[in-house]
Coordinates of C-alpha atoms in Angstrom, one line a residue:
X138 CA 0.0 0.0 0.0
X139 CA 1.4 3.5 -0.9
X140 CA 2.4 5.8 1.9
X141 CA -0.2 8.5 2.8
X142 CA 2.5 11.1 2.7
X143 CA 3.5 9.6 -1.2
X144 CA -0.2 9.8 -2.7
X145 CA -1.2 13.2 -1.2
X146 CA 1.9 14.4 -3.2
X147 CA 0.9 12.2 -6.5
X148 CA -2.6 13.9 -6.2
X149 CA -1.4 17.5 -4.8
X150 CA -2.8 20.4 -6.9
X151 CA -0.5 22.8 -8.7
X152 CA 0.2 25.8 -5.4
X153 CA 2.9 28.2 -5.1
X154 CA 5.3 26.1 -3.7
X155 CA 5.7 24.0 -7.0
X156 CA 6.7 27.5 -9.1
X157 CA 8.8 28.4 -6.4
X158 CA 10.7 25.2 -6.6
X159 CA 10.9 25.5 -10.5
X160 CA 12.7 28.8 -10.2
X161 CA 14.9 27.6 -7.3
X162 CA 15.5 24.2 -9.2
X163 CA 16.0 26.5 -12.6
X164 CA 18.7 28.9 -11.6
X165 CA 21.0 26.5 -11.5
X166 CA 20.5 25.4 -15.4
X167 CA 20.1 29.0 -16.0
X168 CA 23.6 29.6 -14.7
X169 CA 24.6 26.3 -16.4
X170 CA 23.3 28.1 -19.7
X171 CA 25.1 31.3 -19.2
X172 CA 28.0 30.3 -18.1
X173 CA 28.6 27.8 -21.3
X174 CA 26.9 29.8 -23.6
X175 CA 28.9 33.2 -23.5
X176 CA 32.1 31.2 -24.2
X177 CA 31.7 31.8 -28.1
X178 CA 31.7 36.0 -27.9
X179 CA 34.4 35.9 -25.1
X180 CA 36.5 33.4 -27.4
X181 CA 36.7 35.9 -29.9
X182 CA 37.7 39.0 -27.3
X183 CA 40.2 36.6 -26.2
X184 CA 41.3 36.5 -29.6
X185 CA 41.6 40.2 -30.3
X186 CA 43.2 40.8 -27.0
X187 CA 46.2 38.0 -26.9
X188 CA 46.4 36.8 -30.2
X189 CA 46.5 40.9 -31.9
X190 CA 49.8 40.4 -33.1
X191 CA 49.5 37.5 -35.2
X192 CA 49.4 38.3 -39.2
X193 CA 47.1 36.5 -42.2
X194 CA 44.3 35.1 -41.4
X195 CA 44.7 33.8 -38.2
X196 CA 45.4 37.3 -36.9
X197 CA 42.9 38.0 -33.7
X198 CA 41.7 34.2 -33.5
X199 CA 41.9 32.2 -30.5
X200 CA 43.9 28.9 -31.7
X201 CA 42.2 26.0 -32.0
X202 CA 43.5 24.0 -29.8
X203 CA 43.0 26.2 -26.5
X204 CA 39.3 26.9 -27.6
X205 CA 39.1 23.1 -27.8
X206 CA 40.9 23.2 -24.3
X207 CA 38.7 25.1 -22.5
X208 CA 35.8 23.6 -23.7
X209 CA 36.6 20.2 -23.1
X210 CA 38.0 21.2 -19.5
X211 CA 34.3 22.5 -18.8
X212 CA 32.7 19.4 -20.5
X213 CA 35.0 17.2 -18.3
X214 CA 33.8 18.6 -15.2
X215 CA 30.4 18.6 -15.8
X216 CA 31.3 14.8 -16.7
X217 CA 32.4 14.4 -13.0
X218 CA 30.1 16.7 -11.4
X219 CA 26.8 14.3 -12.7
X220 CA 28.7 11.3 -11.0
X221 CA 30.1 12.7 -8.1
X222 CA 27.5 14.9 -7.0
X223 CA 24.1 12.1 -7.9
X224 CA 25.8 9.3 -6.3
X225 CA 26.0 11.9 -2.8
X226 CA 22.2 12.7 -3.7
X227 CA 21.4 9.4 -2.6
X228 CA 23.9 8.8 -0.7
X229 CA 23.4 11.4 2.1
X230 CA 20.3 13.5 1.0
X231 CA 19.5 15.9 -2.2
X232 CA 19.3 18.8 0.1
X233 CA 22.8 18.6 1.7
X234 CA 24.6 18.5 -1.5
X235 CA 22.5 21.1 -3.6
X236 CA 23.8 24.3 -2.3
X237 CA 27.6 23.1 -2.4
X238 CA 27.1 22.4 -6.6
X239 CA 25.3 25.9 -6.7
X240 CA 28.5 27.5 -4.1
X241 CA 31.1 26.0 -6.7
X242 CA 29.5 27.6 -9.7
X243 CA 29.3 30.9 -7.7
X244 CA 33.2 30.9 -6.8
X245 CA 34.5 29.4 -10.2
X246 CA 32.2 32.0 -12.1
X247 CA 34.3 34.6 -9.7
X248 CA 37.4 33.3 -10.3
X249 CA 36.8 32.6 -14.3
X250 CA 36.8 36.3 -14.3
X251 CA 39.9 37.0 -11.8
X252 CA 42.1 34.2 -13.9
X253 CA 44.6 35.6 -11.8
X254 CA 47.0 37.1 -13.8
X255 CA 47.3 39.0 -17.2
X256 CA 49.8 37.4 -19.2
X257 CA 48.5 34.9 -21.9
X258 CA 49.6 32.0 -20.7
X259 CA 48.7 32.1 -16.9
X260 CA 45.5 33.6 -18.3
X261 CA 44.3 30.7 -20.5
X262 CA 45.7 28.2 -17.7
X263 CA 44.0 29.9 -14.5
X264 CA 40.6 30.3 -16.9
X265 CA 41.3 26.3 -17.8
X266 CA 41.3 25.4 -14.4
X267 CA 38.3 27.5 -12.7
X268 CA 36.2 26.6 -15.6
X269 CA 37.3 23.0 -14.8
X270 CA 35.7 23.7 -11.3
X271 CA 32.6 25.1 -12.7
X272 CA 31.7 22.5 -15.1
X273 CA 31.9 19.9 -11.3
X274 CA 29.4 22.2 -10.4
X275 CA 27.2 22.5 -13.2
X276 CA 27.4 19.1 -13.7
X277 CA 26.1 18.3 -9.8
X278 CA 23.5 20.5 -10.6
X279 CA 21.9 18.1 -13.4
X280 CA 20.7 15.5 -11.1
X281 CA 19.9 17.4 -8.0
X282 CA 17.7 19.6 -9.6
X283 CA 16.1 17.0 -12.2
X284 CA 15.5 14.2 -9.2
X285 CA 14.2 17.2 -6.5
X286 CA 11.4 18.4 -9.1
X287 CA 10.5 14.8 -10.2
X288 CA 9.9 13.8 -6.0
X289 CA 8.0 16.6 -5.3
X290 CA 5.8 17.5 -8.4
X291 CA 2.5 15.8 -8.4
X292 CA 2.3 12.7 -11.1
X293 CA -0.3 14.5 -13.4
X294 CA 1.9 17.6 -14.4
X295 CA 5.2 15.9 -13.0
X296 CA 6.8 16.8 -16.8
X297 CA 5.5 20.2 -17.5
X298 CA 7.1 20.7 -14.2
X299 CA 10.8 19.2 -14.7
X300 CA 10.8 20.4 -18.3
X301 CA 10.1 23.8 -16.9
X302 CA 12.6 23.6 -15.0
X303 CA 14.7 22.9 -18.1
X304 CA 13.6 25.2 -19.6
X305 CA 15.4 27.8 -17.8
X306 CA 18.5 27.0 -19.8
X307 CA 17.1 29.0 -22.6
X308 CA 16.8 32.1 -20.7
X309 CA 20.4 31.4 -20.0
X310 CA 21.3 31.9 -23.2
X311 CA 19.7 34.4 -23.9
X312 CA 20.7 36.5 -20.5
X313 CA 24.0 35.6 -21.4
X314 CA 23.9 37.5 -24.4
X315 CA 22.3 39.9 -24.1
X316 CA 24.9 40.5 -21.0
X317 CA 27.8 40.3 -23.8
X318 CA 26.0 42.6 -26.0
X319 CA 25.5 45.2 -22.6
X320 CA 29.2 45.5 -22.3
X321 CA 30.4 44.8 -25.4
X322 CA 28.4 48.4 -26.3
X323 CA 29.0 50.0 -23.2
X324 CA 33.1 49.6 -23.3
X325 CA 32.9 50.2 -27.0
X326 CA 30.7 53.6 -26.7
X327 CA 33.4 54.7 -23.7
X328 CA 36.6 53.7 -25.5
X329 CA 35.8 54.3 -29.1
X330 CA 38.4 51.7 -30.5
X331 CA 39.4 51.1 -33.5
X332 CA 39.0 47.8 -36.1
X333 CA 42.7 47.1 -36.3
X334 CA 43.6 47.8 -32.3
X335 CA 42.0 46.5 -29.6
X336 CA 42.1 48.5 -26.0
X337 CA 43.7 46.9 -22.9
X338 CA 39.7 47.4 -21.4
X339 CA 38.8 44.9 -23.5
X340 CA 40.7 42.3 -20.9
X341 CA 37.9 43.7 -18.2
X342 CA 35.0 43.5 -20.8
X343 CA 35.3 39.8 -21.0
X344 CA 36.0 38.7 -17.1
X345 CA 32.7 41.2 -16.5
X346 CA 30.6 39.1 -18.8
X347 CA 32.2 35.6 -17.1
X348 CA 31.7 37.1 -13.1
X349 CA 27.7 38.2 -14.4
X350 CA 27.2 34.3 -14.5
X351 CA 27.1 34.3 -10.5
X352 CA 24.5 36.7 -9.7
X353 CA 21.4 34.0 -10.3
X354 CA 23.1 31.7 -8.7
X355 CA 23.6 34.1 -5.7
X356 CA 20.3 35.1 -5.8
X357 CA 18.8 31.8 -5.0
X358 CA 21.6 30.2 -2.7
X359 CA 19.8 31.3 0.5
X360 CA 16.4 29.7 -1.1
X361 CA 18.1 26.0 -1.9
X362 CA 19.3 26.1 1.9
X363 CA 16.1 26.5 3.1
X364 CA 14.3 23.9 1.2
X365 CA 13.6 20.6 2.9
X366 CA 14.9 17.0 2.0
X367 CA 12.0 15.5 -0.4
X368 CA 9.8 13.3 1.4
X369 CA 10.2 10.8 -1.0
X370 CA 13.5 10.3 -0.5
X371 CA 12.8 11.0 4.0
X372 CA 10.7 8.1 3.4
X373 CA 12.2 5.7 1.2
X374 CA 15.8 5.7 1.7
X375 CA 15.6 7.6 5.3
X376 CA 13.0 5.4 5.8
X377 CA 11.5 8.2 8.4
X378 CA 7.6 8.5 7.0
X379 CA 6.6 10.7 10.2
X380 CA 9.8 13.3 8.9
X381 CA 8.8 13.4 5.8
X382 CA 4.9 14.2 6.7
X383 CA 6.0 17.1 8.8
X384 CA 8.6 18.7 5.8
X385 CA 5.7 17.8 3.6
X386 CA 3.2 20.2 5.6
X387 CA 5.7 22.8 6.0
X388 CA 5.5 23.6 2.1
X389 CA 2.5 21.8 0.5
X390 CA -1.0 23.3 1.9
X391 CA -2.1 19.8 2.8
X392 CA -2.8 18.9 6.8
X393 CA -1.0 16.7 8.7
X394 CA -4.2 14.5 9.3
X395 CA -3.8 13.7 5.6
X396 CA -0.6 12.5 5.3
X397 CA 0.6 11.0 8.7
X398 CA 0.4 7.3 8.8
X399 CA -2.0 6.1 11.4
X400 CA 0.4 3.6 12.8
X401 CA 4.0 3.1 12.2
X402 CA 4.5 1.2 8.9
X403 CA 7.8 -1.2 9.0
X404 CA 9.0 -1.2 5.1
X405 CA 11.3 -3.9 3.3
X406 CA 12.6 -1.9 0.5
X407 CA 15.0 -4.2 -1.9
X408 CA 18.1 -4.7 -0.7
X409 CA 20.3 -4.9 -3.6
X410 CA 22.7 -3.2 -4.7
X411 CA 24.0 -0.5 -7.4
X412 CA 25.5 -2.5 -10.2
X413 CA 24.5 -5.6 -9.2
X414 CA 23.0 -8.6 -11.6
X415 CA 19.9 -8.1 -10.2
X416 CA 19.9 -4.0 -10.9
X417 CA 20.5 -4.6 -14.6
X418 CA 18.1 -7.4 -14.8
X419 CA 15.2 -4.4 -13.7
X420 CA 17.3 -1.4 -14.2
X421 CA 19.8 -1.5 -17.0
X422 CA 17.5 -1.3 -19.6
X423 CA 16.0 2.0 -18.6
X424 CA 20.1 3.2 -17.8
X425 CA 20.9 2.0 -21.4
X426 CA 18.3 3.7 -22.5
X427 CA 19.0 6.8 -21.1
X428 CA 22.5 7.2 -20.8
X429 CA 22.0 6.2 -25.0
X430 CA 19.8 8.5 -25.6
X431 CA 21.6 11.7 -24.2
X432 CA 24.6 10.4 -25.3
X433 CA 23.6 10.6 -28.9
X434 CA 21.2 14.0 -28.6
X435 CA 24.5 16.0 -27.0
X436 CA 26.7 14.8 -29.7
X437 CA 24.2 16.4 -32.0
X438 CA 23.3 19.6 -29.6
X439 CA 26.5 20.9 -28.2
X440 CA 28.1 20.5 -31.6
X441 CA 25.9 22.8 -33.1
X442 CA 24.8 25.4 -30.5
X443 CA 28.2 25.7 -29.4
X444 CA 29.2 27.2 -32.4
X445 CA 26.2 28.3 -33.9
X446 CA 28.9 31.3 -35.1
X447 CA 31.0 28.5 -36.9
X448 CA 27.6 27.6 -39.0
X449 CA 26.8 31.0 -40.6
X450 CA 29.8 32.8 -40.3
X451 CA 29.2 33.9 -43.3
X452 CA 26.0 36.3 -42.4
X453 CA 28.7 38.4 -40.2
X454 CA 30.8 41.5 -40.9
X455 CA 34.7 40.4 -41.8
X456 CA 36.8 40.4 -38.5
X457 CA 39.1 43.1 -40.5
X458 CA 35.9 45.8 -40.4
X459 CA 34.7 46.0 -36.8
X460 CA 36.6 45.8 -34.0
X461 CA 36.9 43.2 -31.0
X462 CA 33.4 45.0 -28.9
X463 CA 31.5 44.5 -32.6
X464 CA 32.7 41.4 -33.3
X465 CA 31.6 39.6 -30.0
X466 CA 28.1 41.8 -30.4
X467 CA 27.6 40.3 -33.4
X468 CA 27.7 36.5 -32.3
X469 CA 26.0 37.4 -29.2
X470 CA 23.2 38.6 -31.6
X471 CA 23.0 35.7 -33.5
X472 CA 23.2 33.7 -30.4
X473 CA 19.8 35.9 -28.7
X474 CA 17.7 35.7 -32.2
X475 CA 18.4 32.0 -32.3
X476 CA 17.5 31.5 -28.2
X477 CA 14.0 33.6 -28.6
X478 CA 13.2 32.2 -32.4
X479 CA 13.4 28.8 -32.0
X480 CA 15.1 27.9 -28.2
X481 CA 13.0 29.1 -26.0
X482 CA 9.7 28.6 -27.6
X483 CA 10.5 24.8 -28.4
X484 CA 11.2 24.6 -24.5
X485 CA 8.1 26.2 -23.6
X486 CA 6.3 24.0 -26.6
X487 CA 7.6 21.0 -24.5
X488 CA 6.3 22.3 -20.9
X489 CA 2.6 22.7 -22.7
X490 CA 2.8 19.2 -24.3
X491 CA 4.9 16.5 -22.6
X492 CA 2.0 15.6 -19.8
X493 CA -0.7 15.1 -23.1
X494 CA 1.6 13.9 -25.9
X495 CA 4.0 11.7 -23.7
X496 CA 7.6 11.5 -23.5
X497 CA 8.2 8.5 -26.0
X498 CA 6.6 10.3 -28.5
X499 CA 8.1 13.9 -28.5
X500 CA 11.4 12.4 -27.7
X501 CA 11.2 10.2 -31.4
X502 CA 9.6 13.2 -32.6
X503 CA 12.0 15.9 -32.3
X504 CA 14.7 13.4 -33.1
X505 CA 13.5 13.0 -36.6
X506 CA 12.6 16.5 -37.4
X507 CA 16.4 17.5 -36.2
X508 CA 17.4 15.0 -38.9
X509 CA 15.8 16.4 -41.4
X510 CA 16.7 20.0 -40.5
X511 CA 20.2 19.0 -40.7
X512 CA 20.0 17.0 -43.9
X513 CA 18.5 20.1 -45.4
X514 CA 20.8 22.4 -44.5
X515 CA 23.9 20.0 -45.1
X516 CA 23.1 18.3 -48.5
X517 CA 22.7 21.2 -50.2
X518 CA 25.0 23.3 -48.0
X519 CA 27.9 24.6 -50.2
X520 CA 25.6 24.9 -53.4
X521 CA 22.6 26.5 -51.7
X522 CA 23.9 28.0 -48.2
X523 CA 27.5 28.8 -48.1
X524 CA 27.9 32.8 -49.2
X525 CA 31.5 32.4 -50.0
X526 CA 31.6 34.4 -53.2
X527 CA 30.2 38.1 -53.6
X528 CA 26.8 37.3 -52.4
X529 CA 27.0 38.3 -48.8
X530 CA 23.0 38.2 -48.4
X531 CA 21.7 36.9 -45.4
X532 CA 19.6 33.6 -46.2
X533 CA 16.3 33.3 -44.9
X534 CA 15.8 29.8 -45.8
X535 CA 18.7 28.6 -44.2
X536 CA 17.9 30.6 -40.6
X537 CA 14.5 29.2 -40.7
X538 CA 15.9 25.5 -41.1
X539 CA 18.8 26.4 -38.1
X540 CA 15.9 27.7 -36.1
X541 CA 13.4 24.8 -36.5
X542 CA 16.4 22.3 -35.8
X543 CA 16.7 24.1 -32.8
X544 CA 13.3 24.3 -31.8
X545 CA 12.9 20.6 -32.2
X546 CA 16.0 19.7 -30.2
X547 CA 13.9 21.5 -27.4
X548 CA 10.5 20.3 -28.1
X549 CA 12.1 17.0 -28.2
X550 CA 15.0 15.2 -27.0
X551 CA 17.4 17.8 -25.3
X552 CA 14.5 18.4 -22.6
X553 CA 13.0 14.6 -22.5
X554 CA 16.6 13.2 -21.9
X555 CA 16.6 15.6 -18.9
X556 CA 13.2 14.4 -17.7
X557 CA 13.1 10.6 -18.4
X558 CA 15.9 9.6 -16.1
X559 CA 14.3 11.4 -13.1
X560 CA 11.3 9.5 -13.5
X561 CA 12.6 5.8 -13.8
X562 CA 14.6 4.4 -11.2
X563 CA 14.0 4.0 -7.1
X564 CA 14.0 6.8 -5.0
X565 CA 17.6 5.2 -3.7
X566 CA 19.2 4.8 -6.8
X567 CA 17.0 8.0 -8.7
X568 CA 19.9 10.9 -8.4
X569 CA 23.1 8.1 -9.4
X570 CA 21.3 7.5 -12.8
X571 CA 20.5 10.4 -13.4
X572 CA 24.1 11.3 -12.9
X573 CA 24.9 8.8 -15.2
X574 CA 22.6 9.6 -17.8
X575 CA 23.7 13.2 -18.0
X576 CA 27.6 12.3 -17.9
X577 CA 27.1 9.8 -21.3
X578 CA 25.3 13.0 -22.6
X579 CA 28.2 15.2 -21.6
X580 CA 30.7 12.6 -22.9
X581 CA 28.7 12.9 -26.2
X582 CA 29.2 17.2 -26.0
X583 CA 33.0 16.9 -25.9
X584 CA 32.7 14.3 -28.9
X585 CA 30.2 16.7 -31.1
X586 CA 31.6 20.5 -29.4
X587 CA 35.3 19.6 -30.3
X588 CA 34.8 17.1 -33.3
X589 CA 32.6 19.0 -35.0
X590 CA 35.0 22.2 -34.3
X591 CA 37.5 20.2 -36.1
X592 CA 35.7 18.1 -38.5
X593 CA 33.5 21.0 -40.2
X594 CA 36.4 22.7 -42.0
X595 CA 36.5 22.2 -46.0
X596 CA 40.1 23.8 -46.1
X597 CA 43.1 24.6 -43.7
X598 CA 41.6 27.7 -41.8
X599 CA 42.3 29.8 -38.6
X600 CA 43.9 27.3 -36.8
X601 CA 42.3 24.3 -37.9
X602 CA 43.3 21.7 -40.2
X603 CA 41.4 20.4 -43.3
X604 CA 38.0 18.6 -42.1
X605 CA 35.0 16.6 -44.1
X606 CA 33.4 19.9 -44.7
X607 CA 30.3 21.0 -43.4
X608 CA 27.9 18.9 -45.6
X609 CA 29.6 15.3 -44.3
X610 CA 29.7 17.2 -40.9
X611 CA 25.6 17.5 -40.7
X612 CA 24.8 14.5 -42.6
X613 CA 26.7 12.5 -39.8
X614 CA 24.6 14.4 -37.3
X615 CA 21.4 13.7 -39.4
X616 CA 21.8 10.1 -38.6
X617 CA 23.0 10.4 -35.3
X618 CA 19.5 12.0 -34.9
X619 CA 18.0 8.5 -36.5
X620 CA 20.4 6.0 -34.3
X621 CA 18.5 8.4 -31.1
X622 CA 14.8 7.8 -32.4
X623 CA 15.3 4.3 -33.2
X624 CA 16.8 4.0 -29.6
X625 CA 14.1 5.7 -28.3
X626 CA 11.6 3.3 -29.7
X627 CA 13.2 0.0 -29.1
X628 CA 14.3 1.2 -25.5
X629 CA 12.5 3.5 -23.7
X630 CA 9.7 3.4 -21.6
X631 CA 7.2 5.9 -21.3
X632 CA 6.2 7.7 -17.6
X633 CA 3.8 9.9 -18.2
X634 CA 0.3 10.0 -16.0
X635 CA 2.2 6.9 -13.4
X636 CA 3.8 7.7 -10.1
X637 CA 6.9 7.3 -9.8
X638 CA 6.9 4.1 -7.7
X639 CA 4.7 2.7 -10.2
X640 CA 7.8 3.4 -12.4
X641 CA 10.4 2.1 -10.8
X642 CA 10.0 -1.5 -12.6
X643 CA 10.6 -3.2 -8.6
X644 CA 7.8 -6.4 -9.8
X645 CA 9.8 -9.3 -11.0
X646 CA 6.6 -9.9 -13.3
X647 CA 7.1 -6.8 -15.0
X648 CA 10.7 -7.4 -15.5
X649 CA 9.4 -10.8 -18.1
X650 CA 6.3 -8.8 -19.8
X651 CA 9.0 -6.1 -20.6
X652 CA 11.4 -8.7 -21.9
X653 CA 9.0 -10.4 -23.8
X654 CA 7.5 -7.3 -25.3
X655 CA 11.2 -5.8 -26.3
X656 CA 12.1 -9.2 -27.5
X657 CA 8.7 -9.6 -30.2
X658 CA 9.8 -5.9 -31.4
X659 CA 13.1 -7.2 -32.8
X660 CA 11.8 -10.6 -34.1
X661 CA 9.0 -8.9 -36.1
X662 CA 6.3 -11.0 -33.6
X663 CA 2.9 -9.8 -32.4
X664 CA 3.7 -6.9 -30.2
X665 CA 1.8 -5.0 -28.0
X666 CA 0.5 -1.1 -28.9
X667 CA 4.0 0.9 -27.8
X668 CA 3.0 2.5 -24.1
X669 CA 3.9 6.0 -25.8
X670 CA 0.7 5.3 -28.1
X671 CA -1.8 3.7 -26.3
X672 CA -1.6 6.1 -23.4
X673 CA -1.5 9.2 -26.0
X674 CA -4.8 7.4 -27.1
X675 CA -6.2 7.4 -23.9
X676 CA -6.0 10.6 -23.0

């Protein structure tokens, strides 16, 4: 029988305390945003200001093997952060271990600015190293924020709730730039410089725009500290049911008549362990699954967001005519039209949708349309797209098919690969998979970020040497998109409208009917209506 304190949370109506958690939960993926988002203006005021005396073409670019550095340093901690900081989720509480991810990102967004010293080299090192430190931090912050939403939403709007909390990354982006574009015009209206000399404020311009990455997080520190441990996890893994009733009426306007147990319930929870034979046998299908899943999106994602400037270079004003302020502006620019065109709205498209469509669905969904985006943009890309020549015109056609990749990334995978793992596994194991989830996912960044930085170039350019070219380049992400729906299909099981013990897959029973219904998919047998379709049908 389910726990008093469990239900009245399954069945809770939507209050104030369930938007105050999304924006508590959120500022930690909006300083995640921001803080790996502005990297692509600050590269190229990096660029102007240590790389100024360089001559051709690679005169004011950052090389590419420190741009590659650095973001691979980041993508590396956020690796270890997932890991580190889900396994102490479970291990000692979500609550204990949420405000030291959100104090790391705070100091390393501080001292990404400081970097110490002014020299190149102990520059690029000290910058290395702290944004080492915040990618631990934004990486603990997947988890912790994904698992605390999940365990105290209610099950009929648990998505739209977790996915708003997602979608908080967009309005990191687009804060991000629009802080770039701020003091990119402010030092540039004070200093007047000039296209072929950059001023030494420029070094302050760009440590300004890395310290603004703090303030959310500031604002909300207090906030986390005061939130209670989820009852779900005071219950389950605590196993105190009477704690988690009394944290439960502190913050949710339900009495304590309702949700204490009227006599003390002794629970048998399964023993087993992490990793153990009988964990894969009713977990590592849904891990596989996941982990997969975001492996193959952020290959796809990060790749392409992370330099969106790379893509349609082309639409900007040469390096040689504007100087270092104008130049970061301008992909800082691209960066805000792309967040509120397509970003944010394909977040928000997900929010309104996931808790009536289904997660299975939009998930296969927005893989296949990001496929298609990219095949149409890459087939045709140096015949139809690429404005090498005299014809400098910005192409509408091609920003529209950018945009709707985008906006299908959101109202698809990028936000269900967030949601899915939160949803799946027991409340003692919930916060490590998700960990792991989001570390194959950010495994799958530092594959697509740096290989695609590398791969996209048709000829020996600034730094890099001679790629596949950008049409191989997008084709290969095309069907990286298809491997992620057909994943999707064969693998993943859909949540929506259950709680989430009803998820957790804990009935050896259920373990055969899933086996049985996964293996008469691959044999080409009778097969049962995919969950995704028959609960879409039902509601």
């Amino acid at each position: 029988m389910a726990l008093k304190v469990l239900s009245a949370l399954d069945t809770a109506k939507t209050q104030y305390y369930h938007f105050k958690a999304i924006i508590i939960a959120g500022m930690g993926l909006f300083t995640d945003a921001y803080d790996l988002f502005c990297i692509p203006p600050i590269m190229k005021l990096i660029g102007r200001i240590y790389y100024e005396n360089k001559r051709g073409s690679d005169q004011y670019e950052t090389p590419a093997f420190v741009v590659s550095l650095l973001l691979g340093l980041s993508l590396l901690g956020t690796v270890i952060g997932q890991i580190v900081f889900g396994h102490l989720g479970d291990r000692i509480g979500r609550r204990r271990v949420y405000g030291l991810s959100l104090m790391l990102m705070v100091v390393s967004s501080f001292g990404c600015g400081f970097s110490i010293c002014r020299t190149r080299n102990c520059v690029l090192a000290t910058l290395g190293f702290f944004r080492f430190v915040l990618g631990i931090g934004i990486g603990g912050d997947y988890p912790l924020s994904a698992t605390i939403m999940s365990e105290f939403a209610n099950k009929k709007t648990r998505g739209s709730f977790i996915a708003a909390v997602f979608s908080m990354q967009g309005f990191g982006i687009l804060f991000s730039s629009m802080v770039t574009m701020a003091v990119c015009s402010a030092f540039n209206a004070a200093s007047k410089a000039k296209k072929n000399h950059t001023p030494e404020e420029a070094d302050v311009a760009w440590r300004l725009i890395l310290m603004f990455g703090a303030v959310p997080a500031v604002m909300t520190y207090y906030w986390r500290m005061m939130m209670p441990e989820t009852a779900r996890y005071t219950a389950l893994v605590e196993q105190n049911v009477m704690q988690a009733a009394k944290d439960m009426e502190k913050v949710l306007d339900v009495s304590m008549s309702q949700i204490a147990e009227d006599y003390e319930i002794q629970q048998s929870p399964p023993s087993y362990p992490l990793f153990s034979k009988r964990f894969f046998r009713r977990h590592g299908r849904d891990l596989f699954s996941c982990s997969t899943t975001w492996f193959l999106l952020d290959v796809v994602f990060y790749s392409s967001n992370l330099f969106q400037s790379q893509i349609y270079n082309h639409y900007l004003f040469q390096k040689q005519n504007v100087n270092a302020y104008q130049e970061a502006f301008q992909v800082a620019g691209v960066q805000a039209i792309i967040a509120v065109c397509s970003t944010i709205p394909g977040y928000w498209a997900t929010v309104a949708c996931i808790d009536h469509i289904g997660r299975v669905r939009i998930q296969i969904m927005g893989f296949i349309f990001m496929a298609i985006g990219l095949l149409a943009i890459g087939v045709p890309y140096y015949s139809t797209w690429d404005a090498s020549g005299d014809d400098k015109g910005k192409n509408v056609g091609f920003m529209l098919l950018y945009g709707l990749t985008f906006f299908f990334a959101n109202f698809g995978p990028n936000t269900t690969t967030f949601i899915v793992p939160a949803e799946l596994f027991p409340a003692r194991f919930r916060s490590t998979c998700h960990g792991i989830s989001g570390a194959a996912g950010k495994v799958g960044a530092i594959i697509g970020s740096v290989g695609f930085l590398w791969a996209s170039h048709k000829k020996k350019e600034k730094g890099y040497p001679r790629g596949i070219g950008m049409t191989y380049s997008l084709v290969i992400l095309a069907g990286v998109c298809l491997l992620g729906a057909v994943v999707t299909y064969f693998f993943t099981r859909e949540t929506k409208g259950k709680s989430l013990e009803e998820n957790e897959n804990e009935n050896e029973n259920e373990d055969e009917i899933n086996d049985q219904v996964l293996l008469r998919r691959f044999t080409g047998g009778h097969v049962q209506p995919h969950s995704s379709i028959t609960q879409g049908a039902a509601a």
